[in-house]
PDB file of N, CA and C in Angstrom:
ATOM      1  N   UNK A 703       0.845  -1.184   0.000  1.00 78.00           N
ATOM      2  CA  UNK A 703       0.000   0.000   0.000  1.00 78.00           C
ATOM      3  C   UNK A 703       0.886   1.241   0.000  1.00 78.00           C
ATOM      4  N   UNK A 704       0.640   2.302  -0.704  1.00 86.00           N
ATOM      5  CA  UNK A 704       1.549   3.590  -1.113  1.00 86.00           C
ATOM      6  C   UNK A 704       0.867   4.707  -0.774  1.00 86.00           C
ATOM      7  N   UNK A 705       1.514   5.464   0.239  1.00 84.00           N
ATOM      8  CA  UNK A 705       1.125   6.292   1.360  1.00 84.00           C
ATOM      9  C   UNK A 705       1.633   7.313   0.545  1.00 84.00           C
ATOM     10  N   UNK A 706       0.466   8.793   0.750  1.00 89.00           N
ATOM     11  CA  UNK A 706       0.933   9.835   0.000  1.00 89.00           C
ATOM     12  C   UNK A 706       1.163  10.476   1.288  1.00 89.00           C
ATOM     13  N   UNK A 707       2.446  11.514   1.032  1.00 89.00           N
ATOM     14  CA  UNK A 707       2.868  12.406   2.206  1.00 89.00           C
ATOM     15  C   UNK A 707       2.866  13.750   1.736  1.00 89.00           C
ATOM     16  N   UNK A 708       1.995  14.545   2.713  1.00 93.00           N
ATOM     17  CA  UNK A 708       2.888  16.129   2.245  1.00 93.00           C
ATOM     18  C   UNK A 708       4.265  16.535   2.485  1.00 93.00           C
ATOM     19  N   UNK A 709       5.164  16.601   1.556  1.00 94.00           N
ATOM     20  CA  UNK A 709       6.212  17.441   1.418  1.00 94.00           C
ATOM     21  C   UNK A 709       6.560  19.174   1.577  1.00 94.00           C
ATOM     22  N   UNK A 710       6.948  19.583   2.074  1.00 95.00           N
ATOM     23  CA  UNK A 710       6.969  20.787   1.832  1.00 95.00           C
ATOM     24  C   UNK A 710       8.464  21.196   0.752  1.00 95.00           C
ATOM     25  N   UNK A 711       7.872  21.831   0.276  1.00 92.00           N
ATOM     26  CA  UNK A 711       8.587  22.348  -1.192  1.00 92.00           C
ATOM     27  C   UNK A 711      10.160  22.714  -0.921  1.00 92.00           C
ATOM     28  N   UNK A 712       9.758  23.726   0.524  1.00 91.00           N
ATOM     29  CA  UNK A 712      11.038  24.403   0.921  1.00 91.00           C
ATOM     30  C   UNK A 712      12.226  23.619   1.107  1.00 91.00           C
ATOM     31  N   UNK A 713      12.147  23.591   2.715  1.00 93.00           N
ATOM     32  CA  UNK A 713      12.472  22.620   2.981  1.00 93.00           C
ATOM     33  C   UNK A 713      12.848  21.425   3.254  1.00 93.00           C
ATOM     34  N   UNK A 714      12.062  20.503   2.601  1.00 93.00           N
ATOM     35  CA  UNK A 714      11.733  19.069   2.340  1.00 93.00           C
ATOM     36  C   UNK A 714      11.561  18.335   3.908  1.00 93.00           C
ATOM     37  N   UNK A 715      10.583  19.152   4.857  1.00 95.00           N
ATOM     38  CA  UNK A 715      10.116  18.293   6.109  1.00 95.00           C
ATOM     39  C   UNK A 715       9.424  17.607   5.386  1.00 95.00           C
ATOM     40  N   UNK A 716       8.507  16.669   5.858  1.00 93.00           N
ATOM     41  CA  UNK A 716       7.072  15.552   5.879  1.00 93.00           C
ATOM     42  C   UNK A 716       6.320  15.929   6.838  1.00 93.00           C
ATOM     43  N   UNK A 717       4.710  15.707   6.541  1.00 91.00           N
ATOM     44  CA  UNK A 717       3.713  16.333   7.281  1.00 91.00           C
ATOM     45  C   UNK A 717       3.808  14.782   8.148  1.00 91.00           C
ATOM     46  N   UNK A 718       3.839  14.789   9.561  1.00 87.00           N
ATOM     47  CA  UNK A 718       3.709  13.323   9.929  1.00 87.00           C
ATOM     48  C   UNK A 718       1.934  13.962  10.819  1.00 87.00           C
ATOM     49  N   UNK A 719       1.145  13.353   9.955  1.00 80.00           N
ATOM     50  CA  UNK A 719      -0.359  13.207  10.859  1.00 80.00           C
ATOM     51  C   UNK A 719      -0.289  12.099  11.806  1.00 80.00           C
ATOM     52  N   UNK A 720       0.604  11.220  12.082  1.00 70.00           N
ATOM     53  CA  UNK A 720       0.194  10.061  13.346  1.00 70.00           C
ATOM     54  C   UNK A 720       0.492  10.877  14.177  1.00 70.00           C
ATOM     55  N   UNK A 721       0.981  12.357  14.760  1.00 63.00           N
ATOM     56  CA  UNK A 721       1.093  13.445  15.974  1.00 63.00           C
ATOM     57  C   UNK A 721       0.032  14.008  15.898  1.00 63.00           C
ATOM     58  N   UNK A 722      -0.609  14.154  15.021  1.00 56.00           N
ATOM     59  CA  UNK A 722      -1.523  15.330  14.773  1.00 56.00           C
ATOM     60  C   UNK A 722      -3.000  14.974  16.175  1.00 56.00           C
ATOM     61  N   UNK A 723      -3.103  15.703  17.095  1.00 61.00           N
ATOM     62  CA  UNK A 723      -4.002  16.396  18.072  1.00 61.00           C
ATOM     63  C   UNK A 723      -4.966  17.599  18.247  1.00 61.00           C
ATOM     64  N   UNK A 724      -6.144  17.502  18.119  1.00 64.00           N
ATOM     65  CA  UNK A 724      -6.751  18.515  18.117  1.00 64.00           C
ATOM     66  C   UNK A 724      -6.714  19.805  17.092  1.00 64.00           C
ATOM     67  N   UNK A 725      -6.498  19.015  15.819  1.00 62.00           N
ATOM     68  CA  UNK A 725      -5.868  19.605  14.243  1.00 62.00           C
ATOM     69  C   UNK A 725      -4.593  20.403  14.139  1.00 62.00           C
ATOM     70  N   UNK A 726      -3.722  19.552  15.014  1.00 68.00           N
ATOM     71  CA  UNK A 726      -2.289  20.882  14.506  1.00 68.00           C
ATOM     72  C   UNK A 726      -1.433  19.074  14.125  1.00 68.00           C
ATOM     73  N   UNK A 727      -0.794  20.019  13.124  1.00 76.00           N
ATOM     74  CA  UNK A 727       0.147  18.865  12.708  1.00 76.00           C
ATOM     75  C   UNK A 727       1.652  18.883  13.103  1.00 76.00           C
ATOM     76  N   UNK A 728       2.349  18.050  12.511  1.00 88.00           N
ATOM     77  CA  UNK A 728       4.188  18.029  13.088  1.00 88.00           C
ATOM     78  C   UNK A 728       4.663  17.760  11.831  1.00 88.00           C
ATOM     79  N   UNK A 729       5.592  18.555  11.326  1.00 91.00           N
ATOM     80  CA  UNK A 729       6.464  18.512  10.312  1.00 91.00           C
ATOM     81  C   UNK A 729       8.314  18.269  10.711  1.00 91.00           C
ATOM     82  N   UNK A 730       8.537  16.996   9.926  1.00 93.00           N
ATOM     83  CA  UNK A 730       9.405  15.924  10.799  1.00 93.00           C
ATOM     84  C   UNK A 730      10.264  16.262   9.842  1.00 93.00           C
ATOM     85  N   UNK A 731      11.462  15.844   9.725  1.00 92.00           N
ATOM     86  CA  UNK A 731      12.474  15.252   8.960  1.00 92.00           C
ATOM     87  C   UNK A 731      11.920  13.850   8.581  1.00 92.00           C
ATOM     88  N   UNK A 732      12.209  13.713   7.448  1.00 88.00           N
ATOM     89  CA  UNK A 732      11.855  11.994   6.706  1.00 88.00           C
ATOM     90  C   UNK A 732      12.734  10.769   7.181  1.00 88.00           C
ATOM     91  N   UNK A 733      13.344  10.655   7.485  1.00 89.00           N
ATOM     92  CA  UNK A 733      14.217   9.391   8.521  1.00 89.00           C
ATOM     93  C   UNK A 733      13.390   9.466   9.477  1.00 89.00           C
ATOM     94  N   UNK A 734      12.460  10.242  10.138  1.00 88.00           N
ATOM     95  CA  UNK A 734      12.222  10.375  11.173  1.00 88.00           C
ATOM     96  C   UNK A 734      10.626   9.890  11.434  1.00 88.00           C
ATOM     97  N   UNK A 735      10.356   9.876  10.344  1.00 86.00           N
ATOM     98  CA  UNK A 735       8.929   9.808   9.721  1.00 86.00           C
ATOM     99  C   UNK A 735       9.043   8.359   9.565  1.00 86.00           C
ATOM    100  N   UNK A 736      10.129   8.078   8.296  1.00 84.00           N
ATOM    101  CA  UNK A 736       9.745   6.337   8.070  1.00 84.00           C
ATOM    102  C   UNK A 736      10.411   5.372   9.439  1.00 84.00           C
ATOM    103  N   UNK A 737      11.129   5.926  10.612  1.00 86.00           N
ATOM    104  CA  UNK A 737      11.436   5.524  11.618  1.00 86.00           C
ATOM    105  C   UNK A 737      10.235   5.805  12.627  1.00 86.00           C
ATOM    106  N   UNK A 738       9.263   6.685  12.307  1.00 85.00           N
ATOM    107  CA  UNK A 738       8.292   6.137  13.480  1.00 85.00           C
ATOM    108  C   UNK A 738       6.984   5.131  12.892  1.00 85.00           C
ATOM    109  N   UNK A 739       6.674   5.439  11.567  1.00 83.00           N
ATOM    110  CA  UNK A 739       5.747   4.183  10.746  1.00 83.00           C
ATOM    111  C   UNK A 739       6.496   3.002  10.537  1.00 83.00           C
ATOM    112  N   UNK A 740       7.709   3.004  10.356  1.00 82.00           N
ATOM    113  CA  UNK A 740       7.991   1.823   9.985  1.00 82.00           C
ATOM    114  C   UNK A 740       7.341   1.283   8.864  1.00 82.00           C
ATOM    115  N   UNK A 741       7.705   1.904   7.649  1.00 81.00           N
ATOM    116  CA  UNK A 741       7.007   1.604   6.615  1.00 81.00           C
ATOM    117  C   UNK A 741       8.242   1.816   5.183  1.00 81.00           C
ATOM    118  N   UNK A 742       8.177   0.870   4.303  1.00 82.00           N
ATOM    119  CA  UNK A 742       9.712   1.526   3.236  1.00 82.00           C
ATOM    120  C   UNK A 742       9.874   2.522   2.602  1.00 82.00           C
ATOM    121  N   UNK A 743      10.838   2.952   2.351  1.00 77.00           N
ATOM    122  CA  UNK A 743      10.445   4.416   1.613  1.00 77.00           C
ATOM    123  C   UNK A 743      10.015   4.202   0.658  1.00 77.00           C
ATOM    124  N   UNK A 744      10.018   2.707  -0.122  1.00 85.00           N
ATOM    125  CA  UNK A 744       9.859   2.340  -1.794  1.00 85.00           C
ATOM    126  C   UNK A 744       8.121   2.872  -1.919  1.00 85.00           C
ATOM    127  N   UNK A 745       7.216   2.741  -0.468  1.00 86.00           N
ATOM    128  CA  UNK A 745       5.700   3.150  -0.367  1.00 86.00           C
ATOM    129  C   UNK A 745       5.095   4.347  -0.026  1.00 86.00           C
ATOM    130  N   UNK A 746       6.421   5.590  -0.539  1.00 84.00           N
ATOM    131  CA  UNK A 746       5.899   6.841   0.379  1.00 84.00           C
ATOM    132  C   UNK A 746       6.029   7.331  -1.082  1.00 84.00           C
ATOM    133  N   UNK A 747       5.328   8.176  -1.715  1.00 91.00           N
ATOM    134  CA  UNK A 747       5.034   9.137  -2.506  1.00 91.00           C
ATOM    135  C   UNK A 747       4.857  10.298  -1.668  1.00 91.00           C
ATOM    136  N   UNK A 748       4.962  11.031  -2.320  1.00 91.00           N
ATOM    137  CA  UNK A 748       4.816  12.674  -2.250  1.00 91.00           C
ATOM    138  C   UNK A 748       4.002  13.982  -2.462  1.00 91.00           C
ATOM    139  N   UNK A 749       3.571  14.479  -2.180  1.00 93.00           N
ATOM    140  CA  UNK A 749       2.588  15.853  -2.496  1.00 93.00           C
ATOM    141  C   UNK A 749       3.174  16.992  -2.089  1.00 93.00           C
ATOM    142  N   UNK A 750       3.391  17.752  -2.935  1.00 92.00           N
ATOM    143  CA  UNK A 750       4.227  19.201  -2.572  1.00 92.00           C
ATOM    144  C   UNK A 750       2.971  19.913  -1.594  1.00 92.00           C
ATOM    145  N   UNK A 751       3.414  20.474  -0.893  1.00 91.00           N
ATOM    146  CA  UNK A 751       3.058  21.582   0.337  1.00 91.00           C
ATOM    147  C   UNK A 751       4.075  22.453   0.853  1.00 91.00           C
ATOM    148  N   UNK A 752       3.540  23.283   1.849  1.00 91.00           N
ATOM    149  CA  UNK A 752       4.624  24.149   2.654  1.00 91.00           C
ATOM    150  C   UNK A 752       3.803  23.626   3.963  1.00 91.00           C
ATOM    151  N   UNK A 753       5.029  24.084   4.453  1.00 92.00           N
ATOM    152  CA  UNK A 753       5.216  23.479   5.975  1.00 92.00           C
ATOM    153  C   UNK A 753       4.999  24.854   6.604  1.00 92.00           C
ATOM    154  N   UNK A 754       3.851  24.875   7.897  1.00 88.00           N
ATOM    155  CA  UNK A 754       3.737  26.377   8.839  1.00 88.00           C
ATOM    156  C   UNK A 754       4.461  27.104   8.690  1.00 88.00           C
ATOM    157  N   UNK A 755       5.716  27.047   9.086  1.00 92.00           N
ATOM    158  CA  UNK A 755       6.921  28.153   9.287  1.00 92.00           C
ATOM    159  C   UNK A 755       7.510  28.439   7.889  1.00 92.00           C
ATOM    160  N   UNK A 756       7.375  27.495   6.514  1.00 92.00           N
ATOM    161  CA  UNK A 756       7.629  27.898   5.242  1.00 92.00           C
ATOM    162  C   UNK A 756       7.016  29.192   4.687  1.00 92.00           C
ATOM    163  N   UNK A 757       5.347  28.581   4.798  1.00 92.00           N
ATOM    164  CA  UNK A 757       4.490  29.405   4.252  1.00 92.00           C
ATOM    165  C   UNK A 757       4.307  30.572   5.191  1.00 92.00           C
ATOM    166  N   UNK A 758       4.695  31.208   6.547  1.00 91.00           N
ATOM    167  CA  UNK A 758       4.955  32.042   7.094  1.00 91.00           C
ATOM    168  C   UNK A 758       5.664  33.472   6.488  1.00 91.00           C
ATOM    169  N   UNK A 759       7.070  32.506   6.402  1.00 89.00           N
ATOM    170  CA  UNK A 759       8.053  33.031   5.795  1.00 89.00           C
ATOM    171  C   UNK A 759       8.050  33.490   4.402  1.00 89.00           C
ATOM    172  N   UNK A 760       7.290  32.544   3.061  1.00 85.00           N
ATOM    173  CA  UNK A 760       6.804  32.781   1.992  1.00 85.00           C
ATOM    174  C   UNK A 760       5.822  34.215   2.040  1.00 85.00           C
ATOM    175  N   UNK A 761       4.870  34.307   2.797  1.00 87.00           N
ATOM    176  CA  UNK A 761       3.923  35.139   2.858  1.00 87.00           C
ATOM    177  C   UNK A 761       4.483  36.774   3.397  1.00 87.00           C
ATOM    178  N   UNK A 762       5.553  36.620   4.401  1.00 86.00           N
ATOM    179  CA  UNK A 762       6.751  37.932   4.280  1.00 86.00           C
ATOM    180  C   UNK A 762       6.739  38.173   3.599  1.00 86.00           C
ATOM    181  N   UNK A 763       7.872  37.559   2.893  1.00 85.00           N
ATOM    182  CA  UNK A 763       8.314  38.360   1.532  1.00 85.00           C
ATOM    183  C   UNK A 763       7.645  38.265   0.624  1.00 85.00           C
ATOM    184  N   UNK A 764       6.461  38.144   0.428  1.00 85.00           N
ATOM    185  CA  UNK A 764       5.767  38.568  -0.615  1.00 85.00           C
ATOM    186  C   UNK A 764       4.810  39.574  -0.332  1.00 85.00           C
ATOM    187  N   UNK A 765       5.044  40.062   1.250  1.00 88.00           N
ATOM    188  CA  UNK A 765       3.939  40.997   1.428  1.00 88.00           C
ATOM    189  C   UNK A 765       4.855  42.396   1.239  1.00 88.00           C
ATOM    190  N   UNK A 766       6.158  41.913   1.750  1.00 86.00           N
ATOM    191  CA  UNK A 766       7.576  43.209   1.766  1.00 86.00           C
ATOM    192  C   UNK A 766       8.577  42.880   0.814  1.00 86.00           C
ATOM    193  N   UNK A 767       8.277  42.156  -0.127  1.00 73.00           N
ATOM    194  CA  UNK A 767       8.959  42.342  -1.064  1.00 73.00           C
ATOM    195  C   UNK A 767      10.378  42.095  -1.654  1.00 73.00           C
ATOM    196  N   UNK A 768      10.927  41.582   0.020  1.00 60.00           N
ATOM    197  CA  UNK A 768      12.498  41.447  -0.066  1.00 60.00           C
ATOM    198  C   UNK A 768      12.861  40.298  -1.069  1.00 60.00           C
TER     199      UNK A 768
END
């Protein structure tokens, strides 16, 4: 079975939802991710996203321009 993950673009964290509580999520490092599923990487696909603190930062500088 082939698990889609959000990626974030920037950075390249992984959205890990097995943390996720009361709708906030955790954006992991990927060793860290297939070390808590225990699952191969050969079954993780990908979906581009930004990660909180990406799209934070994205939304700066596009509001100021730097």
């Amino acid at each position: 079975m082939v698990r889609l993950v959000p990626m974030c673009e920037l950075c390249r964290r992984v959205r890990d939802d097995g943390f996720s509580t009361r709708g906030t999520t955790r954006w992991v490092d990927f060793p860290s991710y297939l070390a808590r599923h225990v699952v191969p990487s050969s079954e993780v696909r990908f979906s581009l996203d930004y990660c909180s603190e990406c799209r934070l930062s994205y939304d700066i500088l596009k509001t100021y321009g730097m």
